[in-house]
XYZ file of C-alpha atoms in Angstrom:
227
model
C -23.303 12.898 -3.060
C -23.134 9.703 -1.010
C -19.469 9.044 -0.022
C -17.733 5.719 -0.713
C -17.522 3.297 2.230
C -14.844 0.635 2.507
C -16.552 -2.631 3.455
C -13.521 -4.916 3.581
C -9.954 -5.384 2.449
C -8.038 -8.460 1.384
C -4.456 -9.325 0.577
C -3.594 -11.040 -2.714
C -1.347 -14.146 -2.411
C 1.910 -13.143 -4.031
C 0.765 -9.541 -4.526
C 2.048 -6.320 -3.063
C -1.194 -4.266 -2.934
C -4.512 -4.799 -1.185
C -7.970 -5.314 -2.651
C -10.663 -3.052 -1.241
C -14.427 -3.685 -1.530
C -16.214 -0.337 -1.507
C -19.885 0.669 -1.564
C -21.704 3.883 -2.397
C -25.430 3.463 -1.998
C -26.307 0.483 -4.169
C -23.084 0.687 -6.228
C -20.054 -1.497 -5.473
C -16.442 -1.220 -6.543
C -13.381 -3.457 -6.152
C -10.169 -1.485 -6.073
C -6.531 -2.446 -6.289
C -4.523 0.513 -5.065
C -5.735 3.432 -7.249
C -7.003 1.077 -9.992
C -10.665 0.138 -10.122
C -10.778 -3.541 -11.197
C -14.562 -3.653 -11.488
C -17.723 -1.716 -10.758
C -21.219 -3.026 -10.365
C -22.583 -0.419 -12.817
C -20.233 -1.505 -15.627
C -20.711 -5.173 -16.476
C -21.066 -5.093 -20.248
C -17.627 -6.289 -21.288
C -17.399 -9.003 -18.636
C -20.801 -10.285 -19.785
C -19.594 -10.159 -23.415
C -16.656 -12.335 -22.410
C -19.115 -15.142 -21.613
C -21.414 -14.655 -24.599
C -18.722 -14.364 -27.247
C -16.918 -17.455 -25.924
C -19.997 -19.686 -25.656
C -21.155 -18.716 -29.149
C -17.995 -20.398 -30.428
C -18.569 -23.687 -28.623
C -20.464 -26.699 -30.023
C -19.707 -29.454 -27.519
C -22.870 -30.865 -25.840
C -21.185 -31.003 -22.416
C -18.475 -28.348 -22.425
C -15.951 -28.015 -19.602
C -15.387 -24.363 -18.857
C -12.672 -22.724 -16.745
C -13.207 -19.132 -15.623
C -10.256 -17.320 -14.162
C -11.475 -14.750 -11.659
C -14.854 -14.667 -9.902
C -14.973 -10.887 -9.339
C -18.538 -9.658 -9.147
C -19.789 -12.751 -10.981
C -20.894 -11.026 -14.185
C -19.234 -13.570 -16.520
C -20.479 -16.607 -14.578
C -23.988 -15.261 -14.254
C -24.356 -14.673 -17.988
C -22.635 -17.964 -18.958
C -24.930 -20.301 -17.015
C -28.199 -19.716 -18.910
C -26.309 -20.062 -22.215
C -24.662 -23.380 -21.299
C -26.259 -26.847 -21.701
C -27.411 -28.863 -18.651
C -24.363 -31.153 -18.790
C -21.802 -28.338 -18.814
C -19.199 -28.171 -16.081
C -17.945 -24.755 -14.951
C -14.951 -24.291 -12.678
C -14.308 -20.803 -11.373
C -10.757 -20.275 -10.052
C -10.516 -17.370 -7.632
C -7.147 -16.699 -6.015
C -8.417 -14.445 -3.234
C -10.662 -16.286 -0.728
C -12.203 -13.004 0.420
C -13.700 -12.461 -3.035
C -15.658 -15.663 -2.644
C -16.781 -14.532 0.847
C -17.931 -11.200 -0.599
C -19.897 -13.076 -3.261
C -21.896 -14.788 -0.564
C -22.079 -11.660 1.610
C -22.407 -8.026 0.525
C -22.362 -8.927 -3.217
C -24.860 -11.745 -2.972
C -27.572 -9.845 -4.890
C -25.189 -9.425 -7.847
C -24.364 -13.127 -7.961
C -27.923 -14.347 -7.555
C -28.062 -18.187 -7.353
C -25.101 -18.688 -9.725
C -22.753 -20.020 -7.013
C -25.299 -22.703 -6.082
C -25.799 -23.973 -9.622
C -24.906 -27.748 -9.575
C -22.759 -27.265 -12.670
C -20.469 -24.840 -10.843
C -17.367 -25.588 -8.803
C -15.550 -22.749 -6.997
C -11.824 -23.339 -6.670
C -9.902 -21.009 -4.342
C -6.597 -21.216 -6.157
C -4.490 -19.783 -8.974
C -6.199 -20.385 -12.329
C -2.845 -21.483 -13.704
C -3.032 -24.617 -11.518
C -6.045 -25.774 -13.535
C -4.297 -25.271 -16.843
C -1.842 -28.146 -16.514
C -3.924 -31.102 -17.765
C -3.787 -31.608 -21.554
C -7.093 -31.207 -23.338
C -9.033 -30.662 -20.103
C -11.121 -27.626 -21.164
C -13.331 -26.583 -24.035
C -13.006 -22.933 -23.010
C -10.743 -20.936 -20.670
C -11.893 -17.413 -19.836
C -9.370 -15.125 -18.151
C -10.427 -11.953 -16.336
C -7.898 -11.795 -13.520
C -6.126 -8.513 -14.444
C -6.887 -5.322 -16.364
C -5.167 -6.812 -19.401
C -2.466 -9.265 -20.483
C -0.037 -8.384 -17.703
C 0.105 -9.147 -14.010
C -1.610 -6.134 -12.503
C -3.086 -7.826 -9.441
C 0.185 -9.696 -8.826
C 3.416 -10.094 -10.724
C 3.040 -13.867 -10.865
C 0.126 -13.462 -13.282
C 2.568 -12.342 -15.981
C 3.231 -16.031 -16.593
C -0.381 -16.484 -17.852
C 0.270 -14.087 -20.763
C 3.828 -15.087 -21.600
C 4.747 -17.333 -24.550
C 5.157 -20.222 -22.125
C 1.825 -19.551 -20.450
C 0.014 -19.376 -23.777
C 1.518 -22.664 -24.939
C 0.230 -24.156 -21.655
C -3.231 -22.765 -22.319
C -3.127 -24.158 -25.866
C -2.264 -27.609 -24.532
C -4.947 -27.397 -21.813
C -7.659 -26.808 -24.410
C -9.363 -29.581 -26.366
C -9.032 -29.211 -30.154
C -11.407 -26.460 -31.177
C -11.340 -24.967 -27.685
C -11.285 -21.235 -26.975
C -9.036 -19.117 -24.789
C -10.745 -15.801 -24.075
C -8.943 -12.899 -22.404
C -10.499 -9.653 -21.154
C -8.515 -6.414 -21.287
C -9.112 -2.754 -20.628
C -7.291 -1.943 -23.913
C -5.489 -3.360 -26.936
C -2.058 -4.964 -26.887
C -0.521 -5.774 -30.264
C 2.371 -7.747 -28.722
C -0.087 -10.042 -26.938
C -1.984 -10.634 -30.188
C 1.306 -11.712 -31.794
C 2.119 -14.071 -28.908
C -1.293 -15.708 -29.264
C -0.715 -16.356 -32.938
C 2.826 -17.610 -32.310
C 1.420 -20.062 -29.774
C -0.743 -21.555 -32.564
C -4.072 -19.896 -31.926
C -6.455 -18.494 -34.525
C -7.108 -15.020 -33.060
C -10.056 -12.635 -33.072
C -9.792 -9.283 -31.277
C -13.222 -7.853 -30.436
C -13.903 -4.344 -29.120
C -16.700 -4.076 -26.542
C -18.157 -1.368 -24.335
C -17.793 -1.373 -20.566
C -21.476 -0.589 -20.028
C -24.545 -2.620 -20.999
C -26.013 0.169 -23.132
C -23.206 0.594 -25.642
C -21.682 3.301 -23.454
C -18.588 3.519 -21.339
C -14.955 2.878 -22.114
C -13.909 0.554 -24.954
C -12.491 -2.716 -23.764
C -10.964 -5.598 -25.707
C -11.632 -9.349 -25.700
C -9.270 -11.761 -27.377
C -10.943 -14.952 -28.643
C -8.126 -17.384 -29.410
C -9.216 -20.733 -30.823
C -7.104 -23.882 -30.876
C -7.590 -25.271 -34.375
C -9.620 -28.481 -34.416
C -6.889 -30.497 -36.102
C -3.988 -29.051 -34.165
C -1.356 -30.990 -32.287
C 0.607 -29.892 -29.192
């Protein structure tokens, strides 16, 4: 069997562990300590994050915020589904991940980073969630679930305060989508307490209905809601 090769490492601002980009033949993996954050063979649930969210949008020129570039699966699937006047901002905290996207992972990303609708922001996704009504959809895939795995500071995204901020950052009828490696009943309750209408969808990690079962929360701000 071909052994894994470490191509690069990167520190996470505010984090204690190091990201490692690894390759085995044509397969890539991004690791955080002993946790595999993503693998190039298993893109099904990240792709579903884009599809399920966009299916719930009706605006002719939606403004989309994606938290976490990763291997680009969510962005790559989103772009063909979005209208020509859409605007997509991808917030990636770790600059090296953007460098990898244009280097060893370029084949996975295709031409998605050069799409004129796309802006790459090398910053915390939370920074972009401060303007009221700015987004029609916010997609979060920055941890393995609703807790700060990659760095403790991400806990704020999933707290009651963070969810109220996300609610305010969405236009009425907007959708907050959160990827997770597993269910979390307490997080579902916090979403509802923040005012969202919540769907919890089970998806497979692979693209052929195989692999581990992951969870996507689709939390919609009601159209007639007030902050």
